[in-house]
CSV table of C-alpha atoms and ligand atoms in Angstrom, one decimal:
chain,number,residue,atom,x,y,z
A,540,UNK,CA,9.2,-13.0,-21.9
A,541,UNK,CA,7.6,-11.3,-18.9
A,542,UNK,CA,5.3,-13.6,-16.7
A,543,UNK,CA,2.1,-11.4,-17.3
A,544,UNK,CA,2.2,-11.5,-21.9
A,545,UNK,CA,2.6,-15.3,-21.4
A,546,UNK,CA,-0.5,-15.6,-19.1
A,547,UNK,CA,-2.7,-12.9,-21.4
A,548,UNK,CA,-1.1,-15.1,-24.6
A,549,UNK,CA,-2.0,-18.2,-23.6
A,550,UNK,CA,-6.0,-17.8,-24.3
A,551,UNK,CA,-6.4,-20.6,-21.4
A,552,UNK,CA,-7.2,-17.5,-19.0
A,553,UNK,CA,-10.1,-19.5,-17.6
A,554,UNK,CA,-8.7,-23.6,-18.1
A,555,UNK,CA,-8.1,-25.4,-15.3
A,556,UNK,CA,-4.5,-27.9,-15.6
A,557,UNK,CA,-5.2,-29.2,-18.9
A,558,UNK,CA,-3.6,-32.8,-19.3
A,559,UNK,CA,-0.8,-32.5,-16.6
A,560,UNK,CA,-1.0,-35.3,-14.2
A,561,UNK,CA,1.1,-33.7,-11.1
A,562,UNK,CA,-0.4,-30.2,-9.8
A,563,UNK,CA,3.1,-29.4,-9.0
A,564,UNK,CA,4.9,-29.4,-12.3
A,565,UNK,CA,2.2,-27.6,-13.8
A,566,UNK,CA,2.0,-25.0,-10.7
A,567,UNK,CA,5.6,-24.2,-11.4
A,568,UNK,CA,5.5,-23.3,-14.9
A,569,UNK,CA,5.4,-19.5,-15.2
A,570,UNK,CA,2.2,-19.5,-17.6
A,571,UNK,CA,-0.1,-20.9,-14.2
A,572,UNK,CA,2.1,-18.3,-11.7
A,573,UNK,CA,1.2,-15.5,-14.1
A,574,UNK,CA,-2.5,-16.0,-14.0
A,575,UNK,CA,-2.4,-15.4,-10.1
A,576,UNK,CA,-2.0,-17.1,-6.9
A,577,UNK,CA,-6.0,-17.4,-6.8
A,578,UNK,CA,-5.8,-19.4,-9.6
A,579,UNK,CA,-3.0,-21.3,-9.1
A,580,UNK,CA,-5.1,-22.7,-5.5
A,581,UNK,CA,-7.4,-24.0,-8.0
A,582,UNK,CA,-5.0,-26.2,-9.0
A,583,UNK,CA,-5.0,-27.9,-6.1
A,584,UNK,CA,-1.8,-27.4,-5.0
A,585,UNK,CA,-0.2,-29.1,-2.0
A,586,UNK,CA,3.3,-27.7,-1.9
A,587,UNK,CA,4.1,-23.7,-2.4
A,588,UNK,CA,5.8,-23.9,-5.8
A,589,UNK,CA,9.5,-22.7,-5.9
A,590,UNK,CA,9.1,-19.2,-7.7
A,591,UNK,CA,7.0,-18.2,-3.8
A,592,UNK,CA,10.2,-19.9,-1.6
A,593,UNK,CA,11.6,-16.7,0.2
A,594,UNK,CA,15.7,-17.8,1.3
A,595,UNK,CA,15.6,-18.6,5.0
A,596,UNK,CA,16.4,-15.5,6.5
A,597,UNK,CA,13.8,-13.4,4.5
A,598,UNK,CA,11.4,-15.7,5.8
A,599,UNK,CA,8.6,-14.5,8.2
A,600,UNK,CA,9.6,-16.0,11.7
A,601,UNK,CA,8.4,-14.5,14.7
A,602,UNK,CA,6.8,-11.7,15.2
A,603,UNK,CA,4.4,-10.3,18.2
A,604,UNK,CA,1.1,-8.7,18.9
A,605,UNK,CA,1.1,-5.0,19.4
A,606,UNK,CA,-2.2,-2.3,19.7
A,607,UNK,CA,-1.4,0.4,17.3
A,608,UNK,CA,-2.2,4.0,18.9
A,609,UNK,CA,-5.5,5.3,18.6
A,610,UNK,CA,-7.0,8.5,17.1
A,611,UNK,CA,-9.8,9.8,17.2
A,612,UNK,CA,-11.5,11.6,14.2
A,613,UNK,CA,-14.4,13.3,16.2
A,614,UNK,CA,-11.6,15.1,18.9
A,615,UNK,CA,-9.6,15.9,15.9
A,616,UNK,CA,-12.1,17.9,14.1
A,617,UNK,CA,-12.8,19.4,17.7
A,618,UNK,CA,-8.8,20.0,17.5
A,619,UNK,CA,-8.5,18.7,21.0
A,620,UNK,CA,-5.4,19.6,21.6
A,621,UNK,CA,-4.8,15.7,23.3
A,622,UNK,CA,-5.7,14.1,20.0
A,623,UNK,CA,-4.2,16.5,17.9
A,624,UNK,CA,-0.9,15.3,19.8
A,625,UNK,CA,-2.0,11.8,19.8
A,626,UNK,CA,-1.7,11.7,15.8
A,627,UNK,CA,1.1,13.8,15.9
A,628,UNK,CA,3.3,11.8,17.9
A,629,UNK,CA,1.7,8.4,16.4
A,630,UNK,CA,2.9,9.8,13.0
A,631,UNK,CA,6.3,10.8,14.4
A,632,UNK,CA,6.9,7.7,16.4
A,633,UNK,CA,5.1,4.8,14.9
A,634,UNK,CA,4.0,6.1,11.4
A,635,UNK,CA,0.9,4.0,12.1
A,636,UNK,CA,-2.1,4.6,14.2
A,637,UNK,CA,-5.6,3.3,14.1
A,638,UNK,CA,-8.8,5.8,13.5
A,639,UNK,CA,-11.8,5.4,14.8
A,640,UNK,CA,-15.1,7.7,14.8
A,641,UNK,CA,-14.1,7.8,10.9
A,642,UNK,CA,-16.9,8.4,9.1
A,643,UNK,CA,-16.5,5.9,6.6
A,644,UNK,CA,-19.9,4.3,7.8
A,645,UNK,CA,-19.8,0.2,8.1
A,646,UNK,CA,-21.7,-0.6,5.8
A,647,UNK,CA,-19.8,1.0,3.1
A,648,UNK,CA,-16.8,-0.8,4.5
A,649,UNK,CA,-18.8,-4.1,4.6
A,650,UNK,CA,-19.4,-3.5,1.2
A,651,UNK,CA,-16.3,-3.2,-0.2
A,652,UNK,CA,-14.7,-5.9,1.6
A,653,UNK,CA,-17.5,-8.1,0.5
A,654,UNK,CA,-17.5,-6.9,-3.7
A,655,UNK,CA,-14.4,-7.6,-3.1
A,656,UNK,CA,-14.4,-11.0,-1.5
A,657,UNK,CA,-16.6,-11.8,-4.6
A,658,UNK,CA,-14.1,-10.5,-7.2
A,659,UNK,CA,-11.6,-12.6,-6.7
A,660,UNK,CA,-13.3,-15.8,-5.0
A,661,UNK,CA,-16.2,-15.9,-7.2
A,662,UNK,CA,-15.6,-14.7,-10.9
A,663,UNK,CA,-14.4,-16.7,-13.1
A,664,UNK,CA,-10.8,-16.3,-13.9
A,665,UNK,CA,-11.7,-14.9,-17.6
A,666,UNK,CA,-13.3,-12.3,-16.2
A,667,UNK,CA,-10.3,-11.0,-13.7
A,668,UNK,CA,-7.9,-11.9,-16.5
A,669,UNK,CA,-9.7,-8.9,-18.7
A,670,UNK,CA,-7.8,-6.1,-16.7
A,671,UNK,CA,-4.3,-8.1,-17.0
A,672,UNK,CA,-1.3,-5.8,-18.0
A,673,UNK,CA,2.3,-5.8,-17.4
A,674,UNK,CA,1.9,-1.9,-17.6
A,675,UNK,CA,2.7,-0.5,-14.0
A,676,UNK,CA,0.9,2.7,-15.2
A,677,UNK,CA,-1.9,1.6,-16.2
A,678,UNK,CA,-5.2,2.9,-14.3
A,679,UNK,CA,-6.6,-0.4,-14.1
A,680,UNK,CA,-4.9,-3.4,-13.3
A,681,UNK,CA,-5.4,-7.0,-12.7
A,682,UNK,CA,-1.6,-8.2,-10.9
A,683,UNK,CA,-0.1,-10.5,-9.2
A,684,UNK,CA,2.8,-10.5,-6.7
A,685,UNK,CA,4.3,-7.3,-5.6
A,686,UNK,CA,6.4,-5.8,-8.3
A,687,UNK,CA,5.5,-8.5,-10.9
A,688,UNK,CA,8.2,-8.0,-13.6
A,689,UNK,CA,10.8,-7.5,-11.0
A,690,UNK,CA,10.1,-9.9,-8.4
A,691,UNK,CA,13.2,-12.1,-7.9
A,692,UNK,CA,11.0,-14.2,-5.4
A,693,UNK,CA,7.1,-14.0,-5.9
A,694,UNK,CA,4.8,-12.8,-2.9
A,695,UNK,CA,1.6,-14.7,-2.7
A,696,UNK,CA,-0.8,-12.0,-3.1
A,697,UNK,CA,-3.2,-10.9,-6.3
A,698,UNK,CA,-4.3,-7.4,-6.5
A,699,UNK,CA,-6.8,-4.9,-8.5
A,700,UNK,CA,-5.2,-2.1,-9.1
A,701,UNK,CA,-7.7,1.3,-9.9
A,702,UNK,CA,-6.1,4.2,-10.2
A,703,UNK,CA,-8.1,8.1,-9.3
A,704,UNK,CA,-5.7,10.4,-10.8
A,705,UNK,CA,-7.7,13.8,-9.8
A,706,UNK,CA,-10.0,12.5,-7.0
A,707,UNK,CA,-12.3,15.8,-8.4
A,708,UNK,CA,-12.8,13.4,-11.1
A,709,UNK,CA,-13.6,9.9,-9.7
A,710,UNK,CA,-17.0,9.8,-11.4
A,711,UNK,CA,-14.9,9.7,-14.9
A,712,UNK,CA,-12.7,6.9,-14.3
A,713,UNK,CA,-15.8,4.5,-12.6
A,714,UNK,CA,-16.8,3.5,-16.0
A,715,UNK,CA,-13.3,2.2,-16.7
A,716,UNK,CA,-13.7,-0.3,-13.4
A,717,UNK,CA,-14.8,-4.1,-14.3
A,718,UNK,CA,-17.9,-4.1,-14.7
A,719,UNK,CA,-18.2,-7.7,-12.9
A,720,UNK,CA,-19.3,-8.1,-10.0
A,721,UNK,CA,-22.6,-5.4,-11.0
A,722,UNK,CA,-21.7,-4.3,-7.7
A,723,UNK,CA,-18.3,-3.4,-8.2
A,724,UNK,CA,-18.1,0.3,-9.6
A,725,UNK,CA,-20.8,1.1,-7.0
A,726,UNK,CA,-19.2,-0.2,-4.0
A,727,UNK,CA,-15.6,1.0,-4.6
A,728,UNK,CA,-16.9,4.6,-5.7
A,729,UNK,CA,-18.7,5.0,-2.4
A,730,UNK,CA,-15.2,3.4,-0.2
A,731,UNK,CA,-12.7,5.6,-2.4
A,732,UNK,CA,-15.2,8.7,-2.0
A,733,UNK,CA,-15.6,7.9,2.2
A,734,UNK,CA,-11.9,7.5,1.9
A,735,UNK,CA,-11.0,11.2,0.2
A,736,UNK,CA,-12.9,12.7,2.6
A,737,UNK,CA,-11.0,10.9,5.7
A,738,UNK,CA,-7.6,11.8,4.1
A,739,UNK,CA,-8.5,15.7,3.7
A,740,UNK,CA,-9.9,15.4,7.2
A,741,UNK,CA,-6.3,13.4,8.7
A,742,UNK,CA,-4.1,15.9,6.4
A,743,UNK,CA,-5.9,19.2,7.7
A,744,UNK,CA,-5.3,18.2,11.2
A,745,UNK,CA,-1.1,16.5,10.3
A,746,UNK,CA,-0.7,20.3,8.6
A,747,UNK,CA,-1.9,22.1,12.0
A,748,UNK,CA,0.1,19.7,14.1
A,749,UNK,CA,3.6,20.0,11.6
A,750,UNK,CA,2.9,23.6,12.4
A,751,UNK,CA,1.6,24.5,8.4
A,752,UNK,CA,-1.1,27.2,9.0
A,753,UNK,CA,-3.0,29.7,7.6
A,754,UNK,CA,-2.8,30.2,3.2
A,755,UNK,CA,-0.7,27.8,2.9
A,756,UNK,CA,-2.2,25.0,4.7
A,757,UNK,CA,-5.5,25.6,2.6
A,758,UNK,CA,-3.2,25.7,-0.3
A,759,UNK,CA,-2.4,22.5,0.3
A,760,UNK,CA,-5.5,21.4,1.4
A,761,UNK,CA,-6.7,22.4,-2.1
A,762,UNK,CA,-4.4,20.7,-3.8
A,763,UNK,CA,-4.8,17.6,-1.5
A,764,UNK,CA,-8.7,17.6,-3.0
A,765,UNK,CA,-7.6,17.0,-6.7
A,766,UNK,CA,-4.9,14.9,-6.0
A,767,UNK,CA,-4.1,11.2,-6.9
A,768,UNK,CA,-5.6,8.4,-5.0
A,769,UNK,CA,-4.6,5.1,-5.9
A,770,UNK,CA,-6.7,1.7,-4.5
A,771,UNK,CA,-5.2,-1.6,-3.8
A,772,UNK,CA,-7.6,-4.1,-3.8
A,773,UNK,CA,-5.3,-6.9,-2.0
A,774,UNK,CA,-6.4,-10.8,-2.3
A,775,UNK,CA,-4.3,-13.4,0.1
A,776,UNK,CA,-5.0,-16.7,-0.2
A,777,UNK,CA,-4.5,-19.2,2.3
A,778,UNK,CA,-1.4,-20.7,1.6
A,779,UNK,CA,0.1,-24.4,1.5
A,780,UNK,CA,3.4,-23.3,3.5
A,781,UNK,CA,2.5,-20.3,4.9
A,782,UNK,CA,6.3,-20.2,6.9
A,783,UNK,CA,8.1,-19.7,3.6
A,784,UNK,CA,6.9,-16.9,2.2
A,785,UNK,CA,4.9,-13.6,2.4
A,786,UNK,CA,1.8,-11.7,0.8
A,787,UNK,CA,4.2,-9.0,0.9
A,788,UNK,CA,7.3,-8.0,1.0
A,789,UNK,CA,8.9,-5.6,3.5
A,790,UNK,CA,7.9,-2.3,1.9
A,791,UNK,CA,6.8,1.7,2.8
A,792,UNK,CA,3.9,3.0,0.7
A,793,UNK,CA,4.5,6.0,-1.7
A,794,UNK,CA,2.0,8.4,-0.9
A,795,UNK,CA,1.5,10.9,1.8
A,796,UNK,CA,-1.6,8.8,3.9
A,797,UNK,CA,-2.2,5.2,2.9
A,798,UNK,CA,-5.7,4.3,5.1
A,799,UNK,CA,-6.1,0.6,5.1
A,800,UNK,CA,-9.6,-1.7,5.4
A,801,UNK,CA,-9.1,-5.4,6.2
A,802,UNK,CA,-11.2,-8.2,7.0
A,803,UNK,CA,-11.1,-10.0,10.5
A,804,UNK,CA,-8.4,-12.3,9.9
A,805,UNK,CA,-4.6,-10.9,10.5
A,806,UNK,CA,-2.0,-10.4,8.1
A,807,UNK,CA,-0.1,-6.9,8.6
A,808,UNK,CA,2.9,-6.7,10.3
A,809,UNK,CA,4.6,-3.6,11.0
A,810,UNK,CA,8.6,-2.7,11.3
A,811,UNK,CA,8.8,-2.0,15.2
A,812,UNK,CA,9.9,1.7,16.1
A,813,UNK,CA,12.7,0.2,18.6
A,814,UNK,CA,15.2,-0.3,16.0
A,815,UNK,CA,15.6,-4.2,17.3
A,816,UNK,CA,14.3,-5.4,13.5
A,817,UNK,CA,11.2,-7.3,15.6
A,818,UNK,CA,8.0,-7.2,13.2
A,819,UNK,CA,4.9,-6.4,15.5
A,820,UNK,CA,1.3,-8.1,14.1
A,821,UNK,CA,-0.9,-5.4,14.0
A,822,UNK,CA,-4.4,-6.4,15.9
A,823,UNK,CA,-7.2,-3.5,14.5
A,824,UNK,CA,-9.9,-2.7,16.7
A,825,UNK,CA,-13.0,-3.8,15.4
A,826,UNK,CA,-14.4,-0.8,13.1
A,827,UNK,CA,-11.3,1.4,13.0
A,828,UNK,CA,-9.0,2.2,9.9
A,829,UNK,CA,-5.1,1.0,9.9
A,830,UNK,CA,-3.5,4.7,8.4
A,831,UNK,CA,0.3,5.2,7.8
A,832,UNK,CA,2.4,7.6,7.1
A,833,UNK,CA,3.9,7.4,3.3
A,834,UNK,CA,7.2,8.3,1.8
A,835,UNK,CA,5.7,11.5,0.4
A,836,UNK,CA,4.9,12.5,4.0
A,837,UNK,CA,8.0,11.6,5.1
A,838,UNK,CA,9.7,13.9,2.4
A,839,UNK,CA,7.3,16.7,2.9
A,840,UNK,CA,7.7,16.6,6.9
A,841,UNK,CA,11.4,16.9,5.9
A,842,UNK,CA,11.4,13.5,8.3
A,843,UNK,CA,9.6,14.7,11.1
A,844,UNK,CA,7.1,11.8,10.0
A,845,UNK,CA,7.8,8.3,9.3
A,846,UNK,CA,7.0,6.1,6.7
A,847,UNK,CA,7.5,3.0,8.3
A,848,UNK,CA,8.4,-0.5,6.8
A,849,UNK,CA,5.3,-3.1,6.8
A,850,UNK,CA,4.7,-6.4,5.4
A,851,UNK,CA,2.2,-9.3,5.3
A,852,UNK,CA,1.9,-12.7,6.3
A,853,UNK,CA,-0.3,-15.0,4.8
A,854,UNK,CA,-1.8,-18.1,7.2
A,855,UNK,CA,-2.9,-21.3,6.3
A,856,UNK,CA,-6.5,-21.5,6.4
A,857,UNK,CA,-8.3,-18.7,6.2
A,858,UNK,CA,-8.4,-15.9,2.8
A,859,UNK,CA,-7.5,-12.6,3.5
A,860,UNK,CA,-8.6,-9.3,1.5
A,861,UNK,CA,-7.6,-5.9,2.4
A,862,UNK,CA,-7.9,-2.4,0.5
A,863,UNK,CA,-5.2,-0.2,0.6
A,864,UNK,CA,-5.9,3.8,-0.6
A,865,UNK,CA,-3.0,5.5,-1.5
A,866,UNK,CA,-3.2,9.0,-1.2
A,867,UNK,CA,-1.0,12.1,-3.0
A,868,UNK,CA,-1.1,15.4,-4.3
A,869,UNK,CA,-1.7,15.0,-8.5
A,870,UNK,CA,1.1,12.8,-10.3
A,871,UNK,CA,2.6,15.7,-11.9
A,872,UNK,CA,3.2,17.5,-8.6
A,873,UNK,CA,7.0,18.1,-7.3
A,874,UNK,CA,7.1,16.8,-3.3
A,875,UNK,CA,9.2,18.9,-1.5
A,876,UNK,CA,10.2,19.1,2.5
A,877,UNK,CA,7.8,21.9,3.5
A,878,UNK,CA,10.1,24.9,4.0
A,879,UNK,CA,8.5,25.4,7.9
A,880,UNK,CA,10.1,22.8,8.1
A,881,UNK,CA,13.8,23.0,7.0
A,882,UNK,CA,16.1,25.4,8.9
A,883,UNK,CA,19.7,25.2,8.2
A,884,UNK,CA,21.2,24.5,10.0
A,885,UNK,CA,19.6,23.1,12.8
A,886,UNK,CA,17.4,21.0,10.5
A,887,UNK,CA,18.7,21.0,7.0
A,888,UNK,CA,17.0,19.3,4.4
A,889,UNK,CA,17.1,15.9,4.6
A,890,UNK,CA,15.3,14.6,0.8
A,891,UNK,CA,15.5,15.6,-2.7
A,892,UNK,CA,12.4,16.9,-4.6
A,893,UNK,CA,10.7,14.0,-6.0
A,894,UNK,CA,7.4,13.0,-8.4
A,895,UNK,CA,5.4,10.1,-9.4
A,896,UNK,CA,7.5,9.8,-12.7
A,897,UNK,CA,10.4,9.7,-10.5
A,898,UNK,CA,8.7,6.7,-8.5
A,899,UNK,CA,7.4,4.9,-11.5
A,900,UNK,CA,10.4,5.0,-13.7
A,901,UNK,CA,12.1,3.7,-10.4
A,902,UNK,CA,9.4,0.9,-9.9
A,903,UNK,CA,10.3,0.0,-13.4
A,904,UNK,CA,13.3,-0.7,-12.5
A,905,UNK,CA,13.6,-2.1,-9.1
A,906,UNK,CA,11.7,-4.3,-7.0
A,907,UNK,CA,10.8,-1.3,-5.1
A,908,UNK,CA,11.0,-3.9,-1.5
A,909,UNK,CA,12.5,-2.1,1.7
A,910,UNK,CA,12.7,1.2,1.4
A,911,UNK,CA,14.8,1.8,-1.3
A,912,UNK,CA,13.3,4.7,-3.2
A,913,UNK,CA,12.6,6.8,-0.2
A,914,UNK,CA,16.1,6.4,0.4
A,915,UNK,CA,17.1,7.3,-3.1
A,916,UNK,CA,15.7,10.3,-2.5
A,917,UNK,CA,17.8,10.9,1.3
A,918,UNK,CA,20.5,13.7,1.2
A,919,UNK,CA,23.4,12.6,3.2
A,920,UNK,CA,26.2,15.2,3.6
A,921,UNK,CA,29.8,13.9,3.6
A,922,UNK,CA,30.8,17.3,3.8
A,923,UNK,CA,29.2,20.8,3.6
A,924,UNK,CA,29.8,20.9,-0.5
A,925,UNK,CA,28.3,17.9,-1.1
A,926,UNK,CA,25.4,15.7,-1.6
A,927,UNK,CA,24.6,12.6,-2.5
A,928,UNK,CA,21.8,10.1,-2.2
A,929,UNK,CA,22.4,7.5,0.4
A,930,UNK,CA,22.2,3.3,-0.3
A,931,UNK,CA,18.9,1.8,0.5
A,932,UNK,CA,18.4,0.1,3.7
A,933,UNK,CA,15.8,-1.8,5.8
A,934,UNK,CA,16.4,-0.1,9.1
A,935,UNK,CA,12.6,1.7,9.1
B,661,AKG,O1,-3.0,-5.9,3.5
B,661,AKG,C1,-2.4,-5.2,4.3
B,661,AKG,O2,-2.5,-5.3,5.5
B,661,AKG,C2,-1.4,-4.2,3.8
B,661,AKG,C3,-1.4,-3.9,2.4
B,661,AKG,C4,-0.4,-2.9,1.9
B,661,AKG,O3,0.6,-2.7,2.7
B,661,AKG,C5,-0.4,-2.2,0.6
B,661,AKG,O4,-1.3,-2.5,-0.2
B,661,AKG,O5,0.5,-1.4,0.4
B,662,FE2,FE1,1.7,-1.0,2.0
């Protein structure tokens, strides 16, 4: 049965280890795994249980420092022409810069982190447990892991999962959030709203710079305000043997902009551009956003943009909490390269259409790590007649 029915069967969504005498036999067993590594800390664990033991070469290792390239939002909406090539080549080369001048004022990002913080340190379990569901689609989601039902190794990372399928319509869906703490609805609404607006800002200015002008940038620009957003309230505890495993797994995000909030203590690593496999820890200026480039910007960019591999690392002794919004045009919406962008046969077409159906019925079933659905979706030409999608890889 899959790890998430046993831990919303088991009515115990709030007991702590009931009548086992070693934390560690009980930590294994999948019902305890299932209700989150947040809980499972409460256990009082010493040793990371098996199910969260990554094989030794999947293991973190070392990895150094590196200053992501900055953008700034007040130049760009100036279009000066040195920041307009600043994101341009930061989306091309790194697919991840750092914005600052943002707009998303600090004290809505203070807040967020903060309701956050409280959601998962301070509730009681029963309450997170409410919003449990094995259901990948569903809108709102208590999880745990990275790709729960799929996850041959677990990552030690719990998540809230709300899901804005027409950001027009954000004020709908609010009422569906948890409703613990009071704060909650508030505080996310006013971070995914800051958020929409810094995405249509970023998007305006990547169209200009990929050369999409005129009707069909505001086209797009129209569709970009309706489309999906999807928030990932992240929760990494600190972790008995941090060295063994990761709050998550090697991955690229699925969406055109993902524009990330974290708390002051590091975590995100990022898939070096050098192609020497090194893993560079990303240290955020104080008050800037972490944004990458997704595989739906990848596709539409025809690969002129990269969606780059990232992961994190979970530490010790302090908790971490990020949020990661996940923006796209609307779910039903066909992602195609742009065709400014494709001239055969100079540049041919590098990616099949794709769609969120596409990318869920994938999710469902694959782990989804590395980059394996954005390459699902690569053309490679063996010869001019045909085409056929290439084998995942971890290369970016
Ligand atoms: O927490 C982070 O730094 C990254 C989170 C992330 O990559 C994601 O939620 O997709
Ligand atoms: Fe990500």
């Amino acid at each position: 049965m899959a790890i998430l029915d046993v831990a919303v069967d088991s009515g115990k969504a709030d007991g702590k280890m009931g009548g086992s005498s070693s934390s560690e036999v009980a930590a294994d067993s999948e019902q305890q795994i299932g209700l989150g590594v947040r809980h499972l800390c409460d256990s009082g664990i010493t040793r990371l249980p098996s199910r969260y033991v990554l094989p030794p070469v999947e293991r973190p290792g070392k990895s150094r420092s590196a200053l992501l390239p900055v953008v700034d939002l007040i130049g760009l909406r100036a279009r000066a022409p040195c920041e307009l090539a600043a994101l341009d080549a930061a989306c091309r080369d790194y697919g991840f810069f750092q914005v600052v001048n943002h707009g998303v004022g600090a004290d809505v990002g203070r807040g967020m982190l903060d309701v956050a913080r409280r959601f998962f340190f301070d509730l009681p379990q029963a309450e997170r447990a409410r919003y449990m569901s094995g259901d990948i689609r569903a809108a709102v989601r208590f999880g745990t892991s990275f790709n729960q039902l799929k996850d041959g190794v677990l990552s030690w990372r719990d998540f809230l999962k709300l899901l804005i399928s027409d950001s027009r319509r954000l004020a709908d869906v609010v009422p569906s959030w948890p409703s613990a703490p009071v704060d909650l609805r508030e505080a996310t609404a006013s971070y995914a709203r800051a958020c929409q607006r810094l995405f249509r800002e970023l998007m305006d200015a990547a169209l200009e710079a990929l050369g999409i002008v005129g009707r069909r940038r505001d086209e797009l620009l129209e569709e970009c305000e309706g489309g999906s957003q999807m928030m990932m309230v992240n929760c990494f505890p600190a972790c008995p043997e941090p060295d063994l495993t990761l709050g998550m797994p090697p991955h690229s995000d699925y969406g055109f902009l993902t524009i990330l909030l974290q708390d002051e203590v590091n975590g995100l690593e990022v898939m070096s551009s050098q192609g020497d496999g090194e893993w560079l820890v990303v240290e955020p200026q104080p008050g800037a956003l972490v944004v990458n480039v997704g595989d739906h910007l990848e596709i539409f960019s025809n690969g002129s943009y990269r969606s780059v591999l990232h992961r994190v690392r979970v530490n010790g002794r302090r908790a971490r909490v990020s949020v990661a919004s996940l923006h796209s045009l609307a779910a039903e919406r066909v992602i195609t390269p742009a065709a400014e962008l494709v001239n055969e046969p100079d540049k041919p077409r590098q990616y099949m259409d794709t769609d969120m159906a596409t990318f869920l019925a994938y999710l469902a079933s694959a782990e989804g790590k590395y980059k394996s659905f954005l390459h699902s979706r690569r053309i490679v030409r063996r010869n001019p007649s045909s085409t056929v999608p290439l084998e995942s890889d971890n290369t970016r």
